[in-house]
XYZ file of N, CA, C and O in Angstrom:
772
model
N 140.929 102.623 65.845
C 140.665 103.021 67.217
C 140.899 101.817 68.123
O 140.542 100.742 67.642
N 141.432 101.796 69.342
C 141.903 100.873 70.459
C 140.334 100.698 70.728
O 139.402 101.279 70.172
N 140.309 99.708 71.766
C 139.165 99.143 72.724
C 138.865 100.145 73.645
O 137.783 100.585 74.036
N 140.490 100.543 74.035
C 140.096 101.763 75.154
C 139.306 102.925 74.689
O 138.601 103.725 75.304
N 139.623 102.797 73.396
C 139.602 104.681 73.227
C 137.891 104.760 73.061
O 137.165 105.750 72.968
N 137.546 103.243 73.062
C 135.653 103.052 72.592
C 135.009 103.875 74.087
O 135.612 103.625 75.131
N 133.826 104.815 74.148
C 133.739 105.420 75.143
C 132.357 104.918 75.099
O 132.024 104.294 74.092
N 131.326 105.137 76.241
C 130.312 105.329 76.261
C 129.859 106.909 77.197
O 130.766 106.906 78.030
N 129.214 107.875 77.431
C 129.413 109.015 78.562
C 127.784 109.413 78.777
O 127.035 109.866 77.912
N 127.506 109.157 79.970
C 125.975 108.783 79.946
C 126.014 111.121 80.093
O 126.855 111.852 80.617
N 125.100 111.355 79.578
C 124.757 112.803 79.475
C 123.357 113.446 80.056
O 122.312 113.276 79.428
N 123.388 114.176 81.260
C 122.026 114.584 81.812
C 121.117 115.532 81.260
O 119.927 115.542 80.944
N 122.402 116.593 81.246
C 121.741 117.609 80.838
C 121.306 117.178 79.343
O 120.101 117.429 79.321
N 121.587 116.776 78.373
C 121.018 116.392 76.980
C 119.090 115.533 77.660
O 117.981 115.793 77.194
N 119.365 114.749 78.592
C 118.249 114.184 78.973
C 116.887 114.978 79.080
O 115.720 114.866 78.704
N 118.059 116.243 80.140
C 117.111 116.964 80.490
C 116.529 117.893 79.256
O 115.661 118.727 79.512
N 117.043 117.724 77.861
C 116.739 118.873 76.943
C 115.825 118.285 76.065
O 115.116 118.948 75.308
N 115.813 116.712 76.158
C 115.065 115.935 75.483
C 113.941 115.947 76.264
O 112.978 116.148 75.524
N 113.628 115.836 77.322
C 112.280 115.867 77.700
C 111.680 116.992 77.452
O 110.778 117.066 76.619
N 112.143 118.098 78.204
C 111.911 119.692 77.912
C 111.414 119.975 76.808
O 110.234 120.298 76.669
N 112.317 119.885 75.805
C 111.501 119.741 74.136
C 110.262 119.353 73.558
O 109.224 119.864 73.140
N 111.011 117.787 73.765
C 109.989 116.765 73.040
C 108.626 116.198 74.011
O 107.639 115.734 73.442
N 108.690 116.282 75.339
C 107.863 115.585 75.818
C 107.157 116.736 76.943
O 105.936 116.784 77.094
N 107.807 117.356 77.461
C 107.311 118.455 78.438
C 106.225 118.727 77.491
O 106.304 118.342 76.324
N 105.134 119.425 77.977
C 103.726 120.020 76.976
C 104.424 121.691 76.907
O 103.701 122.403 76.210
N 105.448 122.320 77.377
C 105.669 123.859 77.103
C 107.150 123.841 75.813
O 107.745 124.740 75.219
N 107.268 122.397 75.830
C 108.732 122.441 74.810
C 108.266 123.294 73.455
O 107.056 123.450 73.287
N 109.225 123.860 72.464
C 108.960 123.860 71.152
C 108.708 123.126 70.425
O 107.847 123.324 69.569
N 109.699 121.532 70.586
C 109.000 120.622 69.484
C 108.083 119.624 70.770
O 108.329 118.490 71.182
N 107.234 120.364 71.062
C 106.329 119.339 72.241
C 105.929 118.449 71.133
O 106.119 118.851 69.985
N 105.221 116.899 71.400
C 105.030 116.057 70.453
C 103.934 115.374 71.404
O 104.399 114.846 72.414
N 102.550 115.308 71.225
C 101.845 114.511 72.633
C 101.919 113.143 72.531
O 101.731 112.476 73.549
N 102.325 112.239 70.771
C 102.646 111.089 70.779
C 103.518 110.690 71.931
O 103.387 109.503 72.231
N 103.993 111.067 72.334
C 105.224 111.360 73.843
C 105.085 111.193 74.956
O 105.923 110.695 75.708
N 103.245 111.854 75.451
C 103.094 112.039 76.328
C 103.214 110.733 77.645
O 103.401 110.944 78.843
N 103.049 109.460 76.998
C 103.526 108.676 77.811
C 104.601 108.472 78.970
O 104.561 108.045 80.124
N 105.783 109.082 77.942
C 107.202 109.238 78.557
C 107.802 109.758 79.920
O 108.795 109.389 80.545
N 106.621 110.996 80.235
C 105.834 111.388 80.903
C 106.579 110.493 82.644
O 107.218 110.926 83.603
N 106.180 109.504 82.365
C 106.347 108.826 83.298
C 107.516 107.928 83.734
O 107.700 107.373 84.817
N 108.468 107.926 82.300
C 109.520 106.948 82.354
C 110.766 107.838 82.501
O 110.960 109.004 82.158
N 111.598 106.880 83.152
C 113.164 107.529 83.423
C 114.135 107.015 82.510
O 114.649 105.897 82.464
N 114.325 108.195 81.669
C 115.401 108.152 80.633
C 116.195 108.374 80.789
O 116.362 109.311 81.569
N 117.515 107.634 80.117
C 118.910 107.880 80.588
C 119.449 108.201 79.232
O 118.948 107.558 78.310
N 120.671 109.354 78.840
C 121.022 108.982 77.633
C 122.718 108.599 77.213
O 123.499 108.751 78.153
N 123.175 108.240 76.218
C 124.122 107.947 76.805
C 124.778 108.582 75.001
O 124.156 108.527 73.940
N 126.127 109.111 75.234
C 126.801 109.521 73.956
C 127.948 108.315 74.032
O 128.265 107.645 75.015
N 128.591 108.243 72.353
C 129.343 106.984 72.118
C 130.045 107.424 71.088
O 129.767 108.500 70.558
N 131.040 106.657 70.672
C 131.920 106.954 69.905
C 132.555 105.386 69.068
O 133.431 105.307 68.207
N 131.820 104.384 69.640
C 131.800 103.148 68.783
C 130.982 102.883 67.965
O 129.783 102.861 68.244
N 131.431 102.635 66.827
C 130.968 102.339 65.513
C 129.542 100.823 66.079
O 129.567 100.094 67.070
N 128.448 100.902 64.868
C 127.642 99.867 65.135
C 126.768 100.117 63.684
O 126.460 101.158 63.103
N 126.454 98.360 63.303
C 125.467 98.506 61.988
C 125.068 97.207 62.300
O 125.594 96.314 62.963
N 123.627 97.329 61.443
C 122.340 95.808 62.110
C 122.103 96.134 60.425
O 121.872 97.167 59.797
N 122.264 94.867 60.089
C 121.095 94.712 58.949
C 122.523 95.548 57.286
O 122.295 95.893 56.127
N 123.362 95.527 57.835
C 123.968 96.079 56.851
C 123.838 97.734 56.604
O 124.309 98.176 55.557
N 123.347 98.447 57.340
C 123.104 99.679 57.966
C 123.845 100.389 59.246
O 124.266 99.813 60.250
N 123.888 101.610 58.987
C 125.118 102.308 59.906
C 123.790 102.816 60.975
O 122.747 103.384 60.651
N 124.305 102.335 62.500
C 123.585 102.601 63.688
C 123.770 103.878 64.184
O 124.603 103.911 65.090
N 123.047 105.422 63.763
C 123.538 106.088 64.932
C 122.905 106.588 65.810
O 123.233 107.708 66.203
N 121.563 105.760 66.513
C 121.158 106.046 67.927
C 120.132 105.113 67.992
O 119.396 105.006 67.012
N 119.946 104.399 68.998
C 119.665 103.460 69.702
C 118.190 103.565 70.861
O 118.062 104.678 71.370
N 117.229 102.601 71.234
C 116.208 103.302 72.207
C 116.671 101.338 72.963
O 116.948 100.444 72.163
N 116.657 101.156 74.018
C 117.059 100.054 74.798
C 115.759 99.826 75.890
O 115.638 100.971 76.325
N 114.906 99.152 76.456
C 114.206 98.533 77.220
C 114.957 98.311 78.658
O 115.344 97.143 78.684
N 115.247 98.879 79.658
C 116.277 98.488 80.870
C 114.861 98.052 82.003
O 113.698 98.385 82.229
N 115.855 97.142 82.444
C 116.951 96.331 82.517
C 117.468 95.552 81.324
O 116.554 94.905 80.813
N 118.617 95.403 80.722
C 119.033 94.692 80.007
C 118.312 93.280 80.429
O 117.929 92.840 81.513
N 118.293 92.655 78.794
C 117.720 91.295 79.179
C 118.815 89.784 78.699
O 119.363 88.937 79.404
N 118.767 90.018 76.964
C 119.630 89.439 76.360
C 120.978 89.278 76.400
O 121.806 89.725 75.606
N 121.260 88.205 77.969
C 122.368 88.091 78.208
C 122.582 86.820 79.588
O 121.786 86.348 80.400
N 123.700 86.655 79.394
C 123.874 85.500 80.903
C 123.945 86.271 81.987
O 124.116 87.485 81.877
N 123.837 85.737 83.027
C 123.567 86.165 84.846
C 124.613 87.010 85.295
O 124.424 87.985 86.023
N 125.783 86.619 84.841
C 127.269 87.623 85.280
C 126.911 88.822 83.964
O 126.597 89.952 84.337
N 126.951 88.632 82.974
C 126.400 90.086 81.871
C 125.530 90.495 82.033
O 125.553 91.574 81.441
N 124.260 90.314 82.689
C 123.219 90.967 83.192
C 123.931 91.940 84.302
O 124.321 93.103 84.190
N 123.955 91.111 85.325
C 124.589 91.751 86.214
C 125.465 92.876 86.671
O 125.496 93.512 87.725
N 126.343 92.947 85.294
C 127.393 93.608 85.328
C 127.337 94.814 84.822
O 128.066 95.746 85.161
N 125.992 94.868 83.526
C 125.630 95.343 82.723
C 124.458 96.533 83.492
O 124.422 97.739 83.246
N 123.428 95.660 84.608
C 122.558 96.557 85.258
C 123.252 97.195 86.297
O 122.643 98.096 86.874
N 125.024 96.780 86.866
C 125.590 97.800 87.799
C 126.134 98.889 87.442
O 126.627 99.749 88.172
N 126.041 98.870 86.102
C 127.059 99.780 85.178
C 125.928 101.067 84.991
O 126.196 102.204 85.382
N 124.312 100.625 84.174
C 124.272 101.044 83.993
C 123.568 101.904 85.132
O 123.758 103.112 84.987
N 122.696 101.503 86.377
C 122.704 101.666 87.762
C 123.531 102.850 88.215
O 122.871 103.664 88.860
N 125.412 103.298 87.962
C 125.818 103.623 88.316
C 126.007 105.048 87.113
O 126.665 106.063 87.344
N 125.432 104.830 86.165
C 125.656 105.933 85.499
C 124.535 106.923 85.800
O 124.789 108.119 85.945
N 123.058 106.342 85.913
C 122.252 106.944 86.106
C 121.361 107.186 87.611
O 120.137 107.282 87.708
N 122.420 107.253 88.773
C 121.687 106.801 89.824
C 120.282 106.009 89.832
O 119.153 106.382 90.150
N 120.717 104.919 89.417
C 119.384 103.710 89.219
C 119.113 103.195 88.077
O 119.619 103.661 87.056
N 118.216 102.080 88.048
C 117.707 101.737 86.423
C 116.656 102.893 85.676
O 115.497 103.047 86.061
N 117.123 103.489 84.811
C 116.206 103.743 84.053
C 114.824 103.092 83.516
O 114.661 101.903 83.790
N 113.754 103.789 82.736
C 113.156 102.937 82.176
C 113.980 102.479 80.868
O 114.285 101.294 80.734
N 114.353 103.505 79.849
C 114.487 103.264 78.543
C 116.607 104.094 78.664
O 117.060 104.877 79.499
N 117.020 103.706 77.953
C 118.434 104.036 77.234
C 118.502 104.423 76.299
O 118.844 103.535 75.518
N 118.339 105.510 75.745
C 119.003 105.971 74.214
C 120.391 106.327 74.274
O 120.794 107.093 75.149
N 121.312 105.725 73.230
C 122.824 105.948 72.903
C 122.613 106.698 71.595
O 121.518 106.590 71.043
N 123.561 107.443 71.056
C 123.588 108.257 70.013
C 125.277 108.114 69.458
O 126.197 108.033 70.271
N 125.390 108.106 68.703
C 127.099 108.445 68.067
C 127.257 109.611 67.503
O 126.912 110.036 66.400
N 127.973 110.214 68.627
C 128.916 111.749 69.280
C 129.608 111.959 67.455
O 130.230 112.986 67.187
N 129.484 111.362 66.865
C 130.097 111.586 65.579
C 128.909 112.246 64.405
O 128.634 113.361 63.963
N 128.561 111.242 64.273
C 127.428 111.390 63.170
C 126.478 112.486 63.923
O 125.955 113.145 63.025
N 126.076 112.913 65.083
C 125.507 113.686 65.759
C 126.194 115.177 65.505
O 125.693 116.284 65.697
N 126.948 114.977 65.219
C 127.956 116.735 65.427
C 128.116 117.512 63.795
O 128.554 118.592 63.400
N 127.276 115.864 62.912
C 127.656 116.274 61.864
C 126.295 116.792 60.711
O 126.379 117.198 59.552
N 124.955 116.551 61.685
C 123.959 116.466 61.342
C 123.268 117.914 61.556
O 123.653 118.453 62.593
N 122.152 118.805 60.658
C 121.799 119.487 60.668
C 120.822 119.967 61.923
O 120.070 119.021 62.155
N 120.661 120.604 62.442
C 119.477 120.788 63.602
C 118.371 119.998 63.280
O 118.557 118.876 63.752
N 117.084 120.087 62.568
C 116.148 119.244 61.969
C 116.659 118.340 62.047
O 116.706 117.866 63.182
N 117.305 117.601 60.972
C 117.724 116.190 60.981
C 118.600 115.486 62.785
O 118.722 114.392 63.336
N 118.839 116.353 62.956
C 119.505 115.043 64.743
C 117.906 115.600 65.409
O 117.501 114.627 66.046
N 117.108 116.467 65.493
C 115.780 116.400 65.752
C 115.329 114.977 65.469
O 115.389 114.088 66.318
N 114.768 114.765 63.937
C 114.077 114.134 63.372
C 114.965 112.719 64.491
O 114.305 111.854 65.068
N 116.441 112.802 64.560
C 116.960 111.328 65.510
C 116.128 110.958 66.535
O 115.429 109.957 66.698
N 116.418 112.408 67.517
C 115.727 112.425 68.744
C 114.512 111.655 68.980
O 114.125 110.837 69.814
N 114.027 112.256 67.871
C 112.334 111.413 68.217
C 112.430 110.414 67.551
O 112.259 109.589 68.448
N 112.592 109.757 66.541
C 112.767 108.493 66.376
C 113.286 107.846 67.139
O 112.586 106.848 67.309
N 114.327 107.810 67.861
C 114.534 107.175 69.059
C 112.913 107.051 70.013
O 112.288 106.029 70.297
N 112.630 108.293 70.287
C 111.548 108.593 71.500
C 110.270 107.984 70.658
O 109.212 107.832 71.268
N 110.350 107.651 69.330
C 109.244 106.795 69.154
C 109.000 105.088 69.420
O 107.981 104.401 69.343
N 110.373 104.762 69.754
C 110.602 103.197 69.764
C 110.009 103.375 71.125
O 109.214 102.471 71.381
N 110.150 104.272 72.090
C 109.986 103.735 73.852
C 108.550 104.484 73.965
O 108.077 105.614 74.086
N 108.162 103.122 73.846
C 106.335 103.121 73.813
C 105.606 102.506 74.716
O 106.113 101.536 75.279
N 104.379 102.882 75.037
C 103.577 102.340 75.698
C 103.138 101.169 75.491
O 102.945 101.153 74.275
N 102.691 99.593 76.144
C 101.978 98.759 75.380
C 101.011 98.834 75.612
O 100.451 99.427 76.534
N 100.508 98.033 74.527
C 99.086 97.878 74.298
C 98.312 96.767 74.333
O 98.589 95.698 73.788
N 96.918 97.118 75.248
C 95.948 95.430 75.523
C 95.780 95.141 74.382
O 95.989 95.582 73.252
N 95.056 93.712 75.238
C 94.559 92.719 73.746
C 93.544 94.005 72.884
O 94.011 94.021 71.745
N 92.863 94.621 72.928
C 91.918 95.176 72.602
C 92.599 96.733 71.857
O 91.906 97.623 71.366
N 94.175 96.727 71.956
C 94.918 98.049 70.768
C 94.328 99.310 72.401
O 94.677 100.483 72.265
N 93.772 99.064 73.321
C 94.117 100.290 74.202
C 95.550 100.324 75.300
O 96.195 99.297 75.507
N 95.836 101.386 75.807
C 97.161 101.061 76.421
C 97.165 100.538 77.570
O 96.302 100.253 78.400
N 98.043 100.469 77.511
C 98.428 99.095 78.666
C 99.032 100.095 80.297
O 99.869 100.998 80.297
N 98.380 99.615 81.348
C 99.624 100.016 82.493
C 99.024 99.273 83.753
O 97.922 98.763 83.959
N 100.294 99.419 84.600
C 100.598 98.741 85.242
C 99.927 98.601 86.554
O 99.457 99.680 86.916
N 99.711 97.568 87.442
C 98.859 97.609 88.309
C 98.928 99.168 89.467
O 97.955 99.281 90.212
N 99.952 100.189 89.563
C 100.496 101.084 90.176
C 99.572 102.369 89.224
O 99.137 103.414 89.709
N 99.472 102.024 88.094
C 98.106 102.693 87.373
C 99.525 104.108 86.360
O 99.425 105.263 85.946
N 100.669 103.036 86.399
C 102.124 103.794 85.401
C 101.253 103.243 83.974
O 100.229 102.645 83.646
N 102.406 103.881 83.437
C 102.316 103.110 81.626
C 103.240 101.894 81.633
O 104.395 101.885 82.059
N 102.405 100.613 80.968
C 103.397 99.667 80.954
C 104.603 99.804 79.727
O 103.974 99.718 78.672
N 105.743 99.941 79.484
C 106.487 100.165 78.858
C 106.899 99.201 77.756
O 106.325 98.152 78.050
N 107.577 99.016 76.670
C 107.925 98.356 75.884
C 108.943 98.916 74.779
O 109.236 100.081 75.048
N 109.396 98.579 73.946
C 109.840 99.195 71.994
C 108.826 98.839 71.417
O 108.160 97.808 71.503
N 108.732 99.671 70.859
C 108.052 99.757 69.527
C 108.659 99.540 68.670
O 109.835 99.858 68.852
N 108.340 98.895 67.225
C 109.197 98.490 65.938
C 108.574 100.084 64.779
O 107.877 101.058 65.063
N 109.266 99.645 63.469
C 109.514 100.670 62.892
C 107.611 100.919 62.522
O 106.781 100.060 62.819
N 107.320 102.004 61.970
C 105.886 101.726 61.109
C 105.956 101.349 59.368
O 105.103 101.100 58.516
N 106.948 101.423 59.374
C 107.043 100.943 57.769
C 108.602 100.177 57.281
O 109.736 100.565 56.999
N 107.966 99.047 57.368
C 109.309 98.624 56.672
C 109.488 97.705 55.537
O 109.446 96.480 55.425
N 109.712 98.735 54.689
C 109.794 97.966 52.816
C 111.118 98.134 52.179
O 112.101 98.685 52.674
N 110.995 97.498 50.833
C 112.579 97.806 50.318
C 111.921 99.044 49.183
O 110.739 99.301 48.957
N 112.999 99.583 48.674
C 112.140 100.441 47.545
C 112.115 100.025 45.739
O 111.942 100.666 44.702
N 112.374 98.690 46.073
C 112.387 97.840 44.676
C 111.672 97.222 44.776
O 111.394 96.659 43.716
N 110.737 96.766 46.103
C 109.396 96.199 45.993
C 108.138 97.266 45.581
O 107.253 97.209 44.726
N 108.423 98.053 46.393
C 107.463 99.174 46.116
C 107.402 99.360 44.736
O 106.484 99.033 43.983
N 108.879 100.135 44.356
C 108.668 100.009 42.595
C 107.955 99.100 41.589
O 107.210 99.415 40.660
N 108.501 97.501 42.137
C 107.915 96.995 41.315
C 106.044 96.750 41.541
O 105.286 96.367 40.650
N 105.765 96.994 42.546
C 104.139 96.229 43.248
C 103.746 97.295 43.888
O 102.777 97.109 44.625
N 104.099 98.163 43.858
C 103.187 99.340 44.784
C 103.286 99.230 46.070
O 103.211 98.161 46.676
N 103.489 100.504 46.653
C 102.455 100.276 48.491
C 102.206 99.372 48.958
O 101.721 98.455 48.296
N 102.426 99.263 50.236
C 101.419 98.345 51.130
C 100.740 99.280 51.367
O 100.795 100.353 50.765
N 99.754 98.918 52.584
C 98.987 100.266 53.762
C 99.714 101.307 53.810
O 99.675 102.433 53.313
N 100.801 100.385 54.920
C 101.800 101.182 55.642
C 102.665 102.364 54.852
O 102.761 103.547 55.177
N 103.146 101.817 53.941
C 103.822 102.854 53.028
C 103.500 103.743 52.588
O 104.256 104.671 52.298
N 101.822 103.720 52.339
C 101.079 104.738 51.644
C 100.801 105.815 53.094
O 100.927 107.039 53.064
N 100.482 105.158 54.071
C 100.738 106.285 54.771
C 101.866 107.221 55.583
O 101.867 108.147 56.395
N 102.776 106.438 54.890
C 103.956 107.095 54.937
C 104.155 108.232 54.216
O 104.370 109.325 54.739
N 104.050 107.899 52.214
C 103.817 108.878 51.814
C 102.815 109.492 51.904
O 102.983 110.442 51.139
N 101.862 109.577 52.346
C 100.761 110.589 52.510
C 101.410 111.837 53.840
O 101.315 113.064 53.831
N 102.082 110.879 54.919
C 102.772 111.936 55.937
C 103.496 113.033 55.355
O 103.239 114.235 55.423
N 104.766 112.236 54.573
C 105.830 113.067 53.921
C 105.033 114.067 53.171
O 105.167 115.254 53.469
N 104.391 113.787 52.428
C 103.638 115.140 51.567
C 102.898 115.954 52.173
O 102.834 117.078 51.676
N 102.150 115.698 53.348
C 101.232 116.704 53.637
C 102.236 117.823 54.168
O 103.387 118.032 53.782
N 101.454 118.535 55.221
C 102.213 119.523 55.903
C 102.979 119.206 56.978
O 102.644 118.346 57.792
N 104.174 119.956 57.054
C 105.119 119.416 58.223
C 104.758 120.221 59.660
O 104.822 121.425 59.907
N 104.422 119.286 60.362
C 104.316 119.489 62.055
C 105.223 120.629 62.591
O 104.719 121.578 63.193
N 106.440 120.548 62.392
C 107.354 121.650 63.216
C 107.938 122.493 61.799
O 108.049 122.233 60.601
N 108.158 123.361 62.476
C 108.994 123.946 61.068
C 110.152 124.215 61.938
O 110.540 123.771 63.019
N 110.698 125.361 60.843
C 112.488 125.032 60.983
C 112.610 126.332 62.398
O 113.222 126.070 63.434
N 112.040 127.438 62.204
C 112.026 128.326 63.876
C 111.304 127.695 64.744
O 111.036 128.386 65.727
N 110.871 126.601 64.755
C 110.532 125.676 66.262
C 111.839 125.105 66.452
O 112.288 125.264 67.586
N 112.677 124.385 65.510
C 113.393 123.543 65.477
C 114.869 124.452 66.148
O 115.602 123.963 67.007
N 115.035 125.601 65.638
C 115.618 126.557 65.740
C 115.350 127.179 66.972
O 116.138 127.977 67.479
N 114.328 126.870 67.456
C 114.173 127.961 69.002
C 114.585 126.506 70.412
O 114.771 126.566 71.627
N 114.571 125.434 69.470
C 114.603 124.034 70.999
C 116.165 123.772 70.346
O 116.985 123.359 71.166
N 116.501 123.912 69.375
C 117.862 122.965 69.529
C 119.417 124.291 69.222
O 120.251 124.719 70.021
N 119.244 124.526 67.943
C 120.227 125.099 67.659
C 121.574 124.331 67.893
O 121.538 123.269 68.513
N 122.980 124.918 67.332
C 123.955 124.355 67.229
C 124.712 124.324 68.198
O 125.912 124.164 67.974
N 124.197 124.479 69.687
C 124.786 124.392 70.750
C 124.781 122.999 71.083
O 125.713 122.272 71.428
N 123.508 122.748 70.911
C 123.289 121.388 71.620
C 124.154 120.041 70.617
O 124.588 118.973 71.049
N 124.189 120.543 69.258
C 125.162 119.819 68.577
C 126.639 119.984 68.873
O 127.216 118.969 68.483
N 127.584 120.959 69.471
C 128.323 121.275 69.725
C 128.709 120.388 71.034
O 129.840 120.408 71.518
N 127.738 119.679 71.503
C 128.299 119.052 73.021
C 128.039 117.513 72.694
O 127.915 116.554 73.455
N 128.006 117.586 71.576
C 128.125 116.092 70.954
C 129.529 115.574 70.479
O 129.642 114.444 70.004
């Protein structure tokens, strides 16, 4: 693929289907872990350039805006860009790859969605309550993963905390089932990926 042909295409209506869903309180997969979001302006953006961290294939992204990690002309250039995609700065950016997205089951680009929408989190005081801002908003941040092990440690040494309540999640009962999942997404919304 050329440089040119690398796209980025910021998408509203998907924005608007992600809140609706996941964060509105009348969505199907409403989620109140969410409810924060509530307050923040999300932008999303579809892509078609390849990306991997860690030796892992990237396909969707949660970003903190204004961009930070960068010099004064790449800042710059970077907050007019993205300014101009979304009439204004957003709070948060999720990118997704228009590829791996088109190729994924309803549930599973679900299960994306919110993993993304779990990184753009509220912070939290010294004291683990949440944090906001003197305007009496949510102060915003990423969140990191809740579990992160290899599975040859585990094998060999067991669990940490974290892991165990990981598997304890996976086994119990699942939160949405597949006609929630089926009544908010269906293969339309994969189709415009």
């Amino acid at each position: 693929m050329e440089a040119h042909d690398e796209q980025f295409v910021p998408d509203h209506k998907f924005r608007d289907w992600i809140v609706s869903t996941f964060i509105d309180g009348e969505g199907h997969l409403h989620n109140p872990d969410h409810q924060h979001l509530r307050f923040a302006d999300i932008g999303v953006l579809w892509t078609n350039v390849d990306n991997s961290r860690n030796m892992r294939t990237v396909i969707g992204q949660a970003e903190l805006m204004p961009p930070m990690a960068m010099g004064k002309w790449q800042r710059a250039r970077a907050e007019q860009q993205i300014a101009d995609w979304f009439d204004g700065m957003p709070t948060f950016v999720l990118t997704f790859h228009a590829k791996w997205a088109s190729i994924m089951d309803d549930a599973s680009f679900c299960a994306l969605v919110e993993h993304e929408l779990y990184h753009c989190a509220q912070k939290k005081d010294d004291h683990g309550q949440p944090k906001f801002t003197q305007a009496g908003l949510p102060s915003f941040g990423i969140r990191g993963h809740d579990v992160e092990e290899f599975v040859g440690v585990v094998a060999r040494y067991g669990p940490t905390a974290e892991v165990s309540r990981m598997v304890e999640a996976a086994l119990g009962d699942r939160g949405t089932s597949r006609l929630d999942v089926a009544r908010a997404c269906g293969t339309c919304h994969l189709k415009a990926a």
